[in-house]
Structures are given as structure tokens and as C-alpha cells.
Amino acid sequence: MNAIISASELADALRSERPPVLLDVRWQLSTAAAAGEPFDGRAAYASGHVPGAVFVDLDRELASAPGARGRHPLPDLDVFGAAMRRAGVSAGTPVVAYDGGIGWAAARAWWLLRWTGHPDVRVLDGGLPAWDGSLETEAPTPAEGDFVPEPAGSGVLDADGAAALARSGVLLDARAGERYRGEVEPIDPVGGHIPGAVSAPTSDNVDADGRFRPAAELRARFGRLGATPDAPVGVYCGSGVSAAHEVLALEIAGIPAALYVGSWSEWSSDPARPVAVGPDPQ
């Protein structure tokens, strides 16, 4: 099953006998919008969303509170499960997640649902800007779903696992190149990257419209970085959100990958962990 869905495919699916549950996961990494106010995903949702979509709060329902495990650690599974059931998610219902267009937040929802056992989850390619159908402002009240998250025994890395994978396999750093090289660090206490990690900015996964590049292009891109279906692959970013987008791109390319959820926000919080700078992985 493809991990993404086009806007036209979604419109057809919503008219089918088995329409998907829609999750609106609008979120921004920036701490403030242009007007100087924090971005409010719920307000953006209330101003217009795909008909039938339910808002999901990334910071509160797809992550735990920031702390020693990073800015967006794994959510409490009871909280996550309750949020999914409230949205109408059941084990046997297809799910489509979308966000404001960049794809990171929707990919975080996709990854969490897949990791906790849901078999049929996709991301709207291009997000809300790709949707050319009508919007609604009224929040729906779907019937309670029955999904109970059951985490897989694999697919997640901790700090030690990420360090080991950087030596024994391929660890991709999904942040912008200048953050990887340590030239700038706008958020975390120190700049640079995990020794051995390879720079693979998430922005290179998509075209100018924010849609994923074709599978063959993604496969070639990751192959040049050493990531192939036969190699153990992991991904990290700043806090496990844009890295989920990279895991999704790897899925499209046919390359399984694990996610280091704590990512650089966890790694860099411990001064005992080594830090590499510059373009060289080591």
C-alpha cells in the first residue's frame, strides 16, 4: 500500500463506501508567526479544514512534554490512543493525515499510527494546499473508534542505538545542512551532528510544490547516501518530527528505516555525548 495519497484520490476515497478517517495535524516548528503570536493549529483548523477532518494536537497528543528525552518525546500511549479513538480511528478503518503543506506533522501522525499497529495510514501529498475541494469550519463529532496502540518491538532508536547505527549502518540527519555542519543552531544548546551521521535534508524529499518526489528519484537519492533496502537505516532530526517525514520518504522508496525520536534535542542536551561539526560525517 502506498504511504501517500493525492488530493484527487482522497476526494474519491471520501465518496466511497469506506471513507477514511481524516486527521488535521496543522503545526509549525517556528515559535511565533509573522504577527508575533505563537502558531495556533486549532485556530487554523477552525478557519477551514477538509470536510470531516478532526484536529489533532501534535504537541499534546503526538508527543509528551519536552524534557530530558527531547522536545517531542514519544506520547503517553493512553493519551495518544484516546486522541485517535476520539477522532474515530478504528483498527479496520483507513486513515489519512494532512497538515499545512510541509508534511512533517502529518508524517509524525502516520509514523505513530504505523508504529503502534495501524495497518492502513496515508499522508495527503502536498497537504492542505493540494486540496482543491471545499472546506468546512464546523468540527465533526465522529463515532468513537476502537484503535488501541500496540507499539512494535522495532523501528525506534534511543541515543545509544543511534550512535551504534551511525557506525554499523546508515544514520541520516534530516535537518538543514547548515545545522548538520554546526554553522547555525537556532534551537538546541550546541550545533553539529551525531558522529558518523550523513546529512540528508528533508527538503530534498519534495518538489517545489511540497509533493514527494517519485519513488525512483527518492531511491536514487538515498542510494547515493548509502541507504538501501539491504542496509540498516535510521533517521533523526531536531526533535523527531521532520525525521518522520524522512522515514515516510524512505518508505516510498522501499527502504525500511527506524526513527530516533529524541533526535538532536535529546542528544545535544547531554554534554557527555560527542558532537561532530563540518561536512564530514566523522
Short mmCIF file of N, CA and C in Angstrom, two decimals, residues 84-90 141-146:
data_model
loop_
_atom_site.label_atom_id
_atom_site.label_comp_id
_atom_site.label_asym_id
_atom_site.label_seq_id
_atom_site.Cartn_x
_atom_site.Cartn_y
_atom_site.Cartn_z
N MET A 84 -6.78 9.26 19.18
CA MET A 84 -7.12 8.57 17.93
C MET A 84 -8.56 8.04 17.97
N ARG A 85 -8.97 7.49 19.09
CA ARG A 85 -10.35 6.99 19.19
C ARG A 85 -11.35 8.14 19.10
N ARG A 86 -11.01 9.28 19.73
CA ARG A 86 -11.87 10.45 19.65
C ARG A 86 -12.05 10.91 18.21
N ALA A 87 -11.00 10.74 17.41
CA ALA A 87 -11.05 11.13 16.00
C ALA A 87 -11.80 10.12 15.14
N GLY A 88 -12.15 8.98 15.75
CA GLY A 88 -12.88 7.96 15.00
C GLY A 88 -12.02 6.86 14.44
N VAL A 89 -10.75 6.79 14.86
CA VAL A 89 -9.84 5.78 14.32
C VAL A 89 -10.15 4.41 14.92
N SER A 90 -10.37 3.45 14.04
CA SER A 90 -10.55 2.06 14.43
C SER A 90 -9.50 1.22 13.72
N THR A 141 -18.28 15.37 14.90
CA THR A 141 -18.27 14.53 16.11
C THR A 141 -18.39 13.08 15.66
N PRO A 142 -17.27 12.49 15.23
CA PRO A 142 -17.33 11.12 14.72
C PRO A 142 -17.64 10.12 15.83
N ALA A 143 -18.14 8.96 15.42
CA ALA A 143 -18.34 7.87 16.38
C ALA A 143 -16.99 7.45 16.94
N GLU A 144 -16.97 7.12 18.22
CA GLU A 144 -15.74 6.70 18.89
C GLU A 144 -15.12 5.50 18.18
N GLY A 145 -13.82 5.57 17.92
CA GLY A 145 -13.12 4.45 17.31
C GLY A 145 -12.71 3.42 18.34
N ASP A 146 -12.09 2.35 17.87
CA ASP A 146 -11.69 1.27 18.79
C ASP A 146 -10.18 1.01 18.76
#
